[in-house]
Amino acid sequence: MIVLLGVVVVILGFVTRRNPVLVVGVAGVFTGLIGGMNPLEVLAAFGRSFADSRSVTIFAVVLPVIGLLERYGLREQARRLIGRLGGLSAGRFLTVYLLVRQVTAAFGLTSIAGSAQTVRPLVAPMAEAAAERTTGAPLSERLREKVRSHAASADTVGVFFGEDCFIAIGSILLITGFVDSTYHQNLEPTQLALWAIPLAVCAFLIHGARLLLLDRQLQRDMALAAAEHDLPLPKGTDK
Amino acid sequence: MIKVEWLYWLVGLVFVVMAVQMAADRSNPRRWTSAAFWGLLGLAFPYGTGVANATAKNGGWTLPAEPLGVAVLALIVLAGFNFLGKGTPVTSTAEEREASATRLGSKIFIPALTVPLVAIVCASALDTSGLFETGKATLLGLGVGCLVALAVGMLVTGERRLSVPLHAGRSMLEAMGSALLLPQLLAVLGSIFALAGVGTQVGKIVHNVLPDHSQYLAVIAYCVGMFLFTVIMGNAFAAFPVMTAAIGWPVLIQQMHGNPPAVLALGMLAGFSGTLCTPMAANFNIVPATLLELKDQYGPIKAQIPTALPLLVCSTVIMAVFAF
């Protein structure tokens, strides 16, 4: 039972917001030692499992390619491509983004988008603009936060439940690496990726539906706010 | 036959070359420790070949694992006490990028799409050709894809200097910092947990609670366990070895004859639902809130929980129905 204290170390480390690399290192050494290994065995365990999990870090070879393309305007061109999808409501726009993010991640292109690369400069402002265009009034502070939060969620859900359909992604490699080294079986990455597809579809249906419902919520909330404050109704509601 | 270890040497070489660039970069205030970190990481890749040979007993030259363990601890100290710095990125201006985006148009997507296309071709068409080490065609496809994409990229953009992609890649490496190493370290932590018997302990607890031969309850225990453990650890990669050693492999696969790819893939995805709900997964949930300047740090998590819970149900149901 005492080895479960290693889990406690991880929890404490993250709750007190220590450097995650340090937390992981301390928890590893601590768990090994209280689990009855001597210091040399702990070192050997670190070395052996590091060697076995090298495949997780292999994606670093793609960085020079992406770096080169970004220097030559990959993001700018992607922005133009997405810019052609204007004229949508916030919910529909974010649903399209969710789909694009899932499909590209399923082809291994996880790093062409992200909260820093696309959500902040592109997706969130476009979603806000779309929401203001369809409801015909400026967003309140609360609704603006809501739209931004949903923009972030579309990106995260999209990449999480898209990337596992790609065979050379970290999580698939981790599963095969772990099973190969622990149980001496040879798992086929393609099989694992195949089983990720049904859940990718579920994720799109569930999160897509919620993003579409966001439009109605925004309409209702803004009409309510307008009525409560006895303000003139937003343009277009008299249709 | 192309071996997967060659790809690891290539990755190691890329890290070492970038470490040399960092050591020469005077704009980086911590250039020596940064270079030490990435150089050491680079050398750990070929050294790992000897350690892996010793573990797998598949012949070839062998090396002891302990020195590599010391190197990993040194990496943890360098990254954990903030010895990693950034240089000023050598890059193009916004105007230059706009201009080249106009010039190249959608041609710029071709090299980006080359990587996955080559990987998929290698994994499907060339898997049985004997060109690649058995069972490693996908991984090697990624490596080959990157090399081909780099050549295609230089052709499409008209770039002639190989130093340009290397500098650009190094800037991305510096920006990611120790975040790049964290997934691998979490995998190490997971296997140490497994070695120390954390999985067995969790398994015992689960075993005492679970009625025998109840397949549905075992599936629920694995999926919900992956979910909860991921919420605590902040990463499904750390939860996976523990929960798989506790329930996934011994109970669901060995005892109840579940289909291994289905059980393991869906188990991992149940963990991903957990990642959507936890502030521990700072890079996915807290960093976007900061980037988007939200007052409520938990805004993205609140937007994700109503999706994550039904998805947990979906993965559990799909596993229960189709994996056995």
PDB file of C-alpha atoms in Angstrom, chain B residues 2-289:
ATOM      1  CA  ILE B   2      16.105   0.104 -42.411  1.00  0.00           C
ATOM      2  CA  LYS B   3      16.122  -0.144 -38.608  1.00  0.00           C
ATOM      3  CA  VAL B   4      14.168   2.003 -36.194  1.00  0.00           C
ATOM      4  CA  GLU B   5      17.347   2.672 -34.222  1.00  0.00           C
ATOM      5  CA  TRP B   6      18.694   4.628 -37.215  1.00  0.00           C
ATOM      6  CA  LEU B   7      15.750   6.980 -36.823  1.00  0.00           C
ATOM      7  CA  TYR B   8      16.599   7.441 -33.126  1.00  0.00           C
ATOM      8  CA  TRP B   9      20.180   8.300 -34.152  1.00  0.00           C
ATOM      9  CA  LEU B  10      18.804  10.867 -36.594  1.00  0.00           C
ATOM     10  CA  VAL B  11      16.693  12.458 -33.818  1.00  0.00           C
ATOM     11  CA  GLY B  12      19.750  12.437 -31.533  1.00  0.00           C
ATOM     12  CA  LEU B  13      21.850  14.051 -34.268  1.00  0.00           C
ATOM     13  CA  VAL B  14      19.253  16.808 -34.784  1.00  0.00           C
ATOM     14  CA  PHE B  15      19.314  17.575 -31.031  1.00  0.00           C
ATOM     15  CA  VAL B  16      23.139  17.600 -30.913  1.00  0.00           C
ATOM     16  CA  VAL B  17      23.437  19.888 -33.955  1.00  0.00           C
ATOM     17  CA  MET B  18      20.881  22.278 -32.417  1.00  0.00           C
ATOM     18  CA  ALA B  19      22.773  22.132 -29.096  1.00  0.00           C
ATOM     19  CA  VAL B  20      25.941  23.247 -30.901  1.00  0.00           C
ATOM     20  CA  GLN B  21      23.978  26.124 -32.478  1.00  0.00           C
ATOM     21  CA  MET B  22      22.681  27.074 -29.024  1.00  0.00           C
ATOM     22  CA  ALA B  23      26.162  27.105 -27.505  1.00  0.00           C
ATOM     23  CA  ALA B  24      27.182  29.614 -30.181  1.00  0.00           C
ATOM     24  CA  ASP B  25      24.068  31.788 -29.735  1.00  0.00           C
ATOM     25  CA  ARG B  26      25.086  34.785 -27.607  1.00  0.00           C
ATOM     26  CA  SER B  27      21.505  36.120 -27.504  1.00  0.00           C
ATOM     27  CA  ASN B  28      20.566  33.228 -25.198  1.00  0.00           C
ATOM     28  CA  PRO B  29      21.303  34.202 -21.562  1.00  0.00           C
ATOM     29  CA  ARG B  30      21.566  30.547 -20.523  1.00  0.00           C
ATOM     30  CA  ARG B  31      23.269  29.255 -23.640  1.00  0.00           C
ATOM     31  CA  TRP B  32      25.681  26.817 -21.939  1.00  0.00           C
ATOM     32  CA  THR B  33      23.088  25.058 -19.791  1.00  0.00           C
ATOM     33  CA  SER B  34      20.610  25.019 -22.699  1.00  0.00           C
ATOM     34  CA  ALA B  35      23.257  23.461 -24.933  1.00  0.00           C
ATOM     35  CA  ALA B  36      24.104  20.952 -22.185  1.00  0.00           C
ATOM     36  CA  PHE B  37      20.428  19.948 -21.891  1.00  0.00           C
ATOM     37  CA  TRP B  38      19.758  19.392 -25.604  1.00  0.00           C
ATOM     38  CA  GLY B  39      23.197  17.905 -26.229  1.00  0.00           C
ATOM     39  CA  LEU B  40      22.769  15.419 -23.408  1.00  0.00           C
ATOM     40  CA  LEU B  41      19.269  14.571 -24.670  1.00  0.00           C
ATOM     41  CA  GLY B  42      20.698  14.059 -28.157  1.00  0.00           C
ATOM     42  CA  LEU B  43      23.423  11.711 -26.896  1.00  0.00           C
ATOM     43  CA  ALA B  44      20.846   9.782 -24.834  1.00  0.00           C
ATOM     44  CA  PHE B  45      19.206   8.653 -28.081  1.00  0.00           C
ATOM     45  CA  PRO B  46      22.102   6.601 -29.560  1.00  0.00           C
ATOM     46  CA  TYR B  47      23.179   5.497 -26.061  1.00  0.00           C
ATOM     47  CA  GLY B  48      19.627   4.218 -25.614  1.00  0.00           C
ATOM     48  CA  THR B  49      20.236   1.795 -28.495  1.00  0.00           C
ATOM     49  CA  GLY B  50      22.748  -0.091 -26.342  1.00  0.00           C
ATOM     50  CA  VAL B  51      20.408  -0.052 -23.340  1.00  0.00           C
ATOM     51  CA  ALA B  52      17.473  -1.255 -25.442  1.00  0.00           C
ATOM     52  CA  ASN B  53      19.653  -4.041 -26.911  1.00  0.00           C
ATOM     53  CA  ALA B  54      20.577  -5.155 -23.391  1.00  0.00           C
ATOM     54  CA  THR B  55      16.909  -5.124 -22.275  1.00  0.00           C
ATOM     55  CA  ALA B  56      15.577  -6.944 -25.324  1.00  0.00           C
ATOM     56  CA  LYS B  57      18.563  -9.380 -25.490  1.00  0.00           C
ATOM     57  CA  ASN B  58      18.337  -9.189 -29.286  1.00  0.00           C
ATOM     58  CA  GLY B  59      22.070  -9.066 -29.877  1.00  0.00           C
ATOM     59  CA  GLY B  60      24.191  -6.142 -30.998  1.00  0.00           C
ATOM     60  CA  TRP B  61      26.292  -4.017 -28.685  1.00  0.00           C
ATOM     61  CA  THR B  62      24.981  -3.495 -25.181  1.00  0.00           C
ATOM     62  CA  LEU B  63      25.442  -0.715 -22.647  1.00  0.00           C
ATOM     63  CA  PRO B  64      24.551  -0.489 -18.923  1.00  0.00           C
ATOM     64  CA  ALA B  65      21.325   1.396 -18.103  1.00  0.00           C
ATOM     65  CA  GLU B  66      22.583   3.164 -14.953  1.00  0.00           C
ATOM     66  CA  PRO B  67      24.615   5.928 -16.716  1.00  0.00           C
ATOM     67  CA  LEU B  68      21.573   6.731 -18.851  1.00  0.00           C
ATOM     68  CA  GLY B  69      19.549   6.997 -15.620  1.00  0.00           C
ATOM     69  CA  VAL B  70      22.103   9.526 -14.324  1.00  0.00           C
ATOM     70  CA  ALA B  71      21.783  11.460 -17.597  1.00  0.00           C
ATOM     71  CA  VAL B  72      17.967  11.504 -17.285  1.00  0.00           C
ATOM     72  CA  LEU B  73      18.235  12.858 -13.736  1.00  0.00           C
ATOM     73  CA  ALA B  74      20.663  15.513 -15.013  1.00  0.00           C
ATOM     74  CA  LEU B  75      18.102  16.470 -17.693  1.00  0.00           C
ATOM     75  CA  ILE B  76      15.433  16.694 -14.978  1.00  0.00           C
ATOM     76  CA  VAL B  77      17.649  18.977 -12.855  1.00  0.00           C
ATOM     77  CA  LEU B  78      18.517  21.222 -15.833  1.00  0.00           C
ATOM     78  CA  ALA B  79      14.864  21.561 -16.868  1.00  0.00           C
ATOM     79  CA  GLY B  80      13.399  21.469 -13.345  1.00  0.00           C
ATOM     80  CA  PHE B  81      15.466  24.354 -11.982  1.00  0.00           C
ATOM     81  CA  ASN B  82      14.916  26.568 -15.038  1.00  0.00           C
ATOM     82  CA  PHE B  83      18.338  26.350 -16.635  1.00  0.00           C
ATOM     83  CA  LEU B  84      16.804  26.408 -20.121  1.00  0.00           C
ATOM     84  CA  GLY B  85      16.912  29.708 -22.001  1.00  0.00           C
ATOM     85  CA  LYS B  86      15.840  31.085 -25.346  1.00  0.00           C
ATOM     86  CA  GLY B  87      17.800  32.935 -27.963  1.00  0.00           C
ATOM     87  CA  THR B  88      16.352  35.602 -30.231  1.00  0.00           C
ATOM     88  CA  PRO B  89      14.701  33.606 -33.027  1.00  0.00           C
ATOM     89  CA  VAL B  90      16.242  34.060 -36.467  1.00  0.00           C
ATOM     90  CA  THR B  91      13.105  34.459 -38.537  1.00  0.00           C
ATOM     91  CA  SER B  92      11.275  36.365 -41.251  1.00  0.00           C
ATOM     92  CA  THR B  93       9.209  39.523 -40.691  1.00  0.00           C
ATOM     93  CA  ALA B  94       5.415  39.556 -40.919  1.00  0.00           C
ATOM     94  CA  GLU B  95       5.637  41.396 -44.263  1.00  0.00           C
ATOM     95  CA  GLU B  96       8.036  38.819 -45.688  1.00  0.00           C
ATOM     96  CA  ARG B  97       5.706  36.015 -44.629  1.00  0.00           C
ATOM     97  CA  GLU B  98       2.659  37.746 -46.142  1.00  0.00           C
ATOM     98  CA  ALA B  99       4.568  38.268 -49.375  1.00  0.00           C
ATOM     99  CA  SER B 100       5.751  34.684 -49.636  1.00  0.00           C
ATOM    100  CA  ALA B 101       2.269  33.388 -48.719  1.00  0.00           C
ATOM    101  CA  THR B 102       0.919  35.420 -51.649  1.00  0.00           C
ATOM    102  CA  ARG B 103       3.700  34.150 -53.912  1.00  0.00           C
ATOM    103  CA  LEU B 104       3.406  30.483 -52.933  1.00  0.00           C
ATOM    104  CA  GLY B 105      -0.359  30.299 -52.365  1.00  0.00           C
ATOM    105  CA  SER B 106      -1.648  26.900 -51.343  1.00  0.00           C
ATOM    106  CA  LYS B 107       1.540  25.243 -52.649  1.00  0.00           C
ATOM    107  CA  ILE B 108       2.929  25.814 -49.148  1.00  0.00           C
ATOM    108  CA  PHE B 109       0.587  23.096 -47.844  1.00  0.00           C
ATOM    109  CA  ILE B 110       2.246  20.450 -50.075  1.00  0.00           C
ATOM    110  CA  PRO B 111       5.340  19.840 -47.884  1.00  0.00           C
ATOM    111  CA  ALA B 112       3.181  19.866 -44.741  1.00  0.00           C
ATOM    112  CA  LEU B 113       0.966  17.166 -46.248  1.00  0.00           C
ATOM    113  CA  THR B 114       3.985  15.155 -47.448  1.00  0.00           C
ATOM    114  CA  VAL B 115       4.843  13.982 -43.910  1.00  0.00           C
ATOM    115  CA  PRO B 116       1.559  12.170 -43.185  1.00  0.00           C
ATOM    116  CA  LEU B 117       1.208  10.911 -46.772  1.00  0.00           C
ATOM    117  CA  VAL B 118       4.648   9.284 -46.800  1.00  0.00           C
ATOM    118  CA  ALA B 119       4.024   7.867 -43.313  1.00  0.00           C
ATOM    119  CA  ILE B 120       0.762   6.307 -44.449  1.00  0.00           C
ATOM    120  CA  VAL B 121       2.290   4.896 -47.663  1.00  0.00           C
ATOM    121  CA  CYS B 122       5.142   3.349 -45.667  1.00  0.00           C
ATOM    122  CA  ALA B 123       2.740   1.905 -43.096  1.00  0.00           C
ATOM    123  CA  SER B 124       0.407   0.336 -45.645  1.00  0.00           C
ATOM    124  CA  ALA B 125       2.141  -0.379 -48.967  1.00  0.00           C
ATOM    125  CA  LEU B 126       5.740  -0.856 -47.845  1.00  0.00           C
ATOM    126  CA  ASP B 127       5.096  -2.613 -44.522  1.00  0.00           C
ATOM    127  CA  THR B 128       5.482  -6.115 -45.957  1.00  0.00           C
ATOM    128  CA  SER B 129       8.216  -5.236 -48.466  1.00  0.00           C
ATOM    129  CA  GLY B 130      11.006  -6.147 -46.052  1.00  0.00           C
ATOM    130  CA  LEU B 131      12.470  -2.682 -46.487  1.00  0.00           C
ATOM    131  CA  PHE B 132      11.701  -1.733 -42.881  1.00  0.00           C
ATOM    132  CA  GLU B 133      12.275  -3.463 -39.554  1.00  0.00           C
ATOM    133  CA  THR B 134       9.252  -5.671 -38.785  1.00  0.00           C
ATOM    134  CA  GLY B 135       6.431  -3.798 -37.053  1.00  0.00           C
ATOM    135  CA  LYS B 136       8.220  -0.435 -37.247  1.00  0.00           C
ATOM    136  CA  ALA B 137       7.099   0.726 -40.705  1.00  0.00           C
ATOM    137  CA  THR B 138       4.875   3.523 -39.347  1.00  0.00           C
ATOM    138  CA  LEU B 139       7.522   5.007 -37.138  1.00  0.00           C
ATOM    139  CA  LEU B 140      10.103   4.811 -39.890  1.00  0.00           C
ATOM    140  CA  GLY B 141       7.541   6.264 -42.292  1.00  0.00           C
ATOM    141  CA  LEU B 142       7.396   9.345 -40.081  1.00  0.00           C
ATOM    142  CA  GLY B 143      11.179   9.711 -40.278  1.00  0.00           C
ATOM    143  CA  VAL B 144      11.320   9.148 -44.046  1.00  0.00           C
ATOM    144  CA  GLY B 145       8.331  11.487 -44.447  1.00  0.00           C
ATOM    145  CA  CYS B 146      10.165  14.265 -42.602  1.00  0.00           C
ATOM    146  CA  LEU B 147      13.268  13.917 -44.768  1.00  0.00           C
ATOM    147  CA  VAL B 148      11.198  13.869 -47.978  1.00  0.00           C
ATOM    148  CA  ALA B 149       9.081  16.810 -46.749  1.00  0.00           C
ATOM    149  CA  LEU B 150      12.212  18.794 -45.934  1.00  0.00           C
ATOM    150  CA  ALA B 151      13.487  18.261 -49.495  1.00  0.00           C
ATOM    151  CA  VAL B 152      10.063  19.094 -50.992  1.00  0.00           C
ATOM    152  CA  GLY B 153       9.764  22.116 -48.687  1.00  0.00           C
ATOM    153  CA  MET B 154      13.113  23.524 -49.777  1.00  0.00           C
ATOM    154  CA  LEU B 155      12.151  22.959 -53.403  1.00  0.00           C
ATOM    155  CA  VAL B 156       8.731  24.634 -53.047  1.00  0.00           C
ATOM    156  CA  THR B 157       9.993  27.627 -51.059  1.00  0.00           C
ATOM    157  CA  GLY B 158      13.195  27.947 -53.116  1.00  0.00           C
ATOM    158  CA  GLU B 159      15.276  27.895 -49.929  1.00  0.00           C
ATOM    159  CA  ARG B 160      18.843  26.670 -50.518  1.00  0.00           C
ATOM    160  CA  ARG B 161      20.447  26.828 -47.071  1.00  0.00           C
ATOM    161  CA  LEU B 162      19.900  23.820 -44.807  1.00  0.00           C
ATOM    162  CA  SER B 163      20.728  26.077 -41.851  1.00  0.00           C
ATOM    163  CA  VAL B 164      17.358  27.873 -42.288  1.00  0.00           C
ATOM    164  CA  PRO B 165      15.102  24.929 -41.318  1.00  0.00           C
ATOM    165  CA  LEU B 166      17.569  23.955 -38.591  1.00  0.00           C
ATOM    166  CA  HIS B 167      17.498  27.453 -37.051  1.00  0.00           C
ATOM    167  CA  ALA B 168      13.703  27.587 -37.380  1.00  0.00           C
ATOM    168  CA  GLY B 169      13.373  24.150 -35.785  1.00  0.00           C
ATOM    169  CA  ARG B 170      15.737  25.160 -32.992  1.00  0.00           C
ATOM    170  CA  SER B 171      13.612  28.228 -32.213  1.00  0.00           C
ATOM    171  CA  MET B 172      10.574  25.957 -31.871  1.00  0.00           C
ATOM    172  CA  LEU B 173      12.606  23.627 -29.660  1.00  0.00           C
ATOM    173  CA  GLU B 174      13.615  26.547 -27.424  1.00  0.00           C
ATOM    174  CA  ALA B 175      10.024  27.780 -27.284  1.00  0.00           C
ATOM    175  CA  MET B 176       8.748  24.348 -26.230  1.00  0.00           C
ATOM    176  CA  GLY B 177      11.558  23.886 -23.708  1.00  0.00           C
ATOM    177  CA  SER B 178      11.085  21.083 -21.224  1.00  0.00           C
ATOM    178  CA  ALA B 179       7.468  20.611 -22.388  1.00  0.00           C
ATOM    179  CA  LEU B 180       8.969  18.581 -25.234  1.00  0.00           C
ATOM    180  CA  LEU B 181      10.472  16.104 -22.782  1.00  0.00           C
ATOM    181  CA  LEU B 182       7.507  15.876 -20.415  1.00  0.00           C
ATOM    182  CA  PRO B 183       5.541  13.183 -22.310  1.00  0.00           C
ATOM    183  CA  GLN B 184       8.608  10.919 -22.313  1.00  0.00           C
ATOM    184  CA  LEU B 185       9.272  11.587 -18.618  1.00  0.00           C
ATOM    185  CA  LEU B 186       5.645  10.793 -17.805  1.00  0.00           C
ATOM    186  CA  ALA B 187       6.096   7.517 -19.681  1.00  0.00           C
ATOM    187  CA  VAL B 188       9.185   6.847 -17.515  1.00  0.00           C
ATOM    188  CA  LEU B 189       7.206   7.668 -14.360  1.00  0.00           C
ATOM    189  CA  GLY B 190       4.453   5.346 -15.519  1.00  0.00           C
ATOM    190  CA  SER B 191       6.836   2.426 -15.933  1.00  0.00           C
ATOM    191  CA  ILE B 192       8.509   3.131 -12.563  1.00  0.00           C
ATOM    192  CA  PHE B 193       5.044   3.102 -10.985  1.00  0.00           C
ATOM    193  CA  ALA B 194       4.492  -0.227 -12.713  1.00  0.00           C
ATOM    194  CA  LEU B 195       7.876  -1.616 -11.530  1.00  0.00           C
ATOM    195  CA  ALA B 196       7.301  -0.430  -7.952  1.00  0.00           C
ATOM    196  CA  GLY B 197       3.928  -2.147  -7.975  1.00  0.00           C
ATOM    197  CA  VAL B 198       1.544   0.828  -7.953  1.00  0.00           C
ATOM    198  CA  GLY B 199      -0.524  -0.875 -10.644  1.00  0.00           C
ATOM    199  CA  THR B 200      -0.605  -4.115  -8.682  1.00  0.00           C
ATOM    200  CA  GLN B 201      -1.752  -2.234  -5.559  1.00  0.00           C
ATOM    201  CA  VAL B 202      -4.494  -0.408  -7.456  1.00  0.00           C
ATOM    202  CA  GLY B 203      -5.345  -3.773  -9.039  1.00  0.00           C
ATOM    203  CA  LYS B 204      -5.675  -5.393  -5.603  1.00  0.00           C
ATOM    204  CA  ILE B 205      -7.972  -2.647  -4.387  1.00  0.00           C
ATOM    205  CA  VAL B 206     -10.072  -2.941  -7.536  1.00  0.00           C
ATOM    206  CA  HIS B 207     -10.055  -6.737  -7.217  1.00  0.00           C
ATOM    207  CA  ASN B 208     -11.396  -6.558  -3.670  1.00  0.00           C
ATOM    208  CA  VAL B 209     -14.169  -4.258  -4.775  1.00  0.00           C
ATOM    209  CA  LEU B 210     -15.033  -5.932  -8.102  1.00  0.00           C
ATOM    210  CA  PRO B 211     -17.185  -9.044  -8.106  1.00  0.00           C
ATOM    211  CA  ASP B 212     -15.482 -11.906 -10.030  1.00  0.00           C
ATOM    212  CA  HIS B 213     -16.044 -12.302 -13.781  1.00  0.00           C
ATOM    213  CA  SER B 214     -18.142  -9.223 -14.089  1.00  0.00           C
ATOM    214  CA  GLN B 215     -16.998  -8.014 -17.471  1.00  0.00           C
ATOM    215  CA  TYR B 216     -19.093  -4.836 -17.514  1.00  0.00           C
ATOM    216  CA  LEU B 217     -17.944  -3.715 -14.094  1.00  0.00           C
ATOM    217  CA  ALA B 218     -14.308  -4.373 -15.063  1.00  0.00           C
ATOM    218  CA  VAL B 219     -14.721  -2.264 -18.206  1.00  0.00           C
ATOM    219  CA  ILE B 220     -16.264   0.529 -16.131  1.00  0.00           C
ATOM    220  CA  ALA B 221     -13.448   0.259 -13.581  1.00  0.00           C
ATOM    221  CA  TYR B 222     -10.793   0.544 -16.335  1.00  0.00           C
ATOM    222  CA  CYS B 223     -12.398   3.479 -18.144  1.00  0.00           C
ATOM    223  CA  VAL B 224     -13.453   5.439 -15.064  1.00  0.00           C
ATOM    224  CA  GLY B 225     -10.085   4.595 -13.476  1.00  0.00           C
ATOM    225  CA  MET B 226      -8.255   5.997 -16.522  1.00  0.00           C
ATOM    226  CA  PHE B 227     -10.473   9.083 -16.317  1.00  0.00           C
ATOM    227  CA  LEU B 228      -9.934   9.735 -12.589  1.00  0.00           C
ATOM    228  CA  PHE B 229      -6.226   8.927 -12.622  1.00  0.00           C
ATOM    229  CA  THR B 230      -5.765  11.297 -15.577  1.00  0.00           C
ATOM    230  CA  VAL B 231      -7.604  14.064 -13.701  1.00  0.00           C
ATOM    231  CA  ILE B 232      -5.159  13.559 -10.799  1.00  0.00           C
ATOM    232  CA  MET B 233      -1.988  13.201 -12.862  1.00  0.00           C
ATOM    233  CA  GLY B 234      -2.982  15.735 -15.524  1.00  0.00           C
ATOM    234  CA  ASN B 235      -1.892  13.421 -18.318  1.00  0.00           C
ATOM    235  CA  ALA B 236      -3.333  10.230 -19.764  1.00  0.00           C
ATOM    236  CA  PHE B 237       0.214   9.081 -20.603  1.00  0.00           C
ATOM    237  CA  ALA B 238       1.041   8.734 -16.904  1.00  0.00           C
ATOM    238  CA  ALA B 239      -2.261   7.080 -16.036  1.00  0.00           C
ATOM    239  CA  PHE B 240      -2.113   4.563 -18.877  1.00  0.00           C
ATOM    240  CA  PRO B 241       0.686   2.224 -17.678  1.00  0.00           C
ATOM    241  CA  VAL B 242      -0.725   2.187 -14.132  1.00  0.00           C
ATOM    242  CA  MET B 243      -4.336   1.409 -15.017  1.00  0.00           C
ATOM    243  CA  THR B 244      -3.343  -0.991 -17.801  1.00  0.00           C
ATOM    244  CA  ALA B 245      -1.109  -2.963 -15.449  1.00  0.00           C
ATOM    245  CA  ALA B 246      -3.890  -2.905 -12.816  1.00  0.00           C
ATOM    246  CA  ILE B 247      -6.958  -3.874 -14.854  1.00  0.00           C
ATOM    247  CA  GLY B 248      -6.554  -3.416 -18.612  1.00  0.00           C
ATOM    248  CA  TRP B 249      -4.055  -6.174 -19.317  1.00  0.00           C
ATOM    249  CA  PRO B 250      -4.514  -8.765 -16.524  1.00  0.00           C
ATOM    250  CA  VAL B 251      -8.319  -8.617 -16.252  1.00  0.00           C
ATOM    251  CA  LEU B 252      -9.752  -7.334 -19.523  1.00  0.00           C
ATOM    252  CA  ILE B 253      -7.264  -8.872 -21.973  1.00  0.00           C
ATOM    253  CA  GLN B 254      -5.827 -11.959 -20.295  1.00  0.00           C
ATOM    254  CA  GLN B 255      -8.751 -13.060 -18.136  1.00  0.00           C
ATOM    255  CA  MET B 256     -11.678 -11.937 -20.282  1.00  0.00           C
ATOM    256  CA  HIS B 257      -9.967 -12.178 -23.703  1.00  0.00           C
ATOM    257  CA  GLY B 258     -10.672  -8.626 -24.840  1.00  0.00           C
ATOM    258  CA  ASN B 259      -9.303  -7.477 -28.180  1.00  0.00           C
ATOM    259  CA  PRO B 260      -6.033  -5.720 -27.173  1.00  0.00           C
ATOM    260  CA  PRO B 261      -6.088  -2.815 -29.700  1.00  0.00           C
ATOM    261  CA  ALA B 262      -9.728  -2.011 -28.872  1.00  0.00           C
ATOM    262  CA  VAL B 263      -9.288  -2.167 -25.099  1.00  0.00           C
ATOM    263  CA  LEU B 264      -6.061  -0.139 -25.054  1.00  0.00           C
ATOM    264  CA  ALA B 265      -7.068   2.512 -27.624  1.00  0.00           C
ATOM    265  CA  LEU B 266     -10.441   3.147 -25.950  1.00  0.00           C
ATOM    266  CA  GLY B 267      -8.847   3.113 -22.496  1.00  0.00           C
ATOM    267  CA  MET B 268      -6.409   5.810 -23.572  1.00  0.00           C
ATOM    268  CA  LEU B 269      -9.282   7.887 -24.980  1.00  0.00           C
ATOM    269  CA  ALA B 270     -11.203   7.545 -21.692  1.00  0.00           C
ATOM    270  CA  GLY B 271      -8.107   9.126 -20.168  1.00  0.00           C
ATOM    271  CA  PHE B 272      -8.259  11.946 -22.732  1.00  0.00           C
ATOM    272  CA  SER B 273     -11.785  12.772 -21.479  1.00  0.00           C
ATOM    273  CA  GLY B 274     -10.138  13.236 -18.092  1.00  0.00           C
ATOM    274  CA  THR B 275      -7.525  15.608 -19.556  1.00  0.00           C
ATOM    275  CA  LEU B 276     -10.373  17.877 -20.727  1.00  0.00           C
ATOM    276  CA  CYS B 277     -11.587  18.302 -17.120  1.00  0.00           C
ATOM    277  CA  THR B 278      -8.442  18.996 -15.112  1.00  0.00           C
ATOM    278  CA  PRO B 279      -6.446  22.145 -14.319  1.00  0.00           C
ATOM    279  CA  MET B 280      -3.482  19.767 -13.871  1.00  0.00           C
ATOM    280  CA  ALA B 281      -3.322  19.544 -17.666  1.00  0.00           C
ATOM    281  CA  ALA B 282      -2.127  23.141 -17.615  1.00  0.00           C
ATOM    282  CA  ASN B 283      -0.816  23.249 -21.182  1.00  0.00           C
ATOM    283  CA  PHE B 284      -4.238  22.316 -22.595  1.00  0.00           C
ATOM    284  CA  ASN B 285      -6.583  24.074 -20.171  1.00  0.00           C
ATOM    285  CA  ILE B 286      -4.900  26.909 -18.259  1.00  0.00           C
ATOM    286  CA  VAL B 287      -2.489  28.178 -20.932  1.00  0.00           C
ATOM    287  CA  PRO B 288      -5.327  28.840 -23.446  1.00  0.00           C
ATOM    288  CA  ALA B 289      -7.259  30.738 -20.743  1.00  0.00           C
TER     289      ALA B 289
END
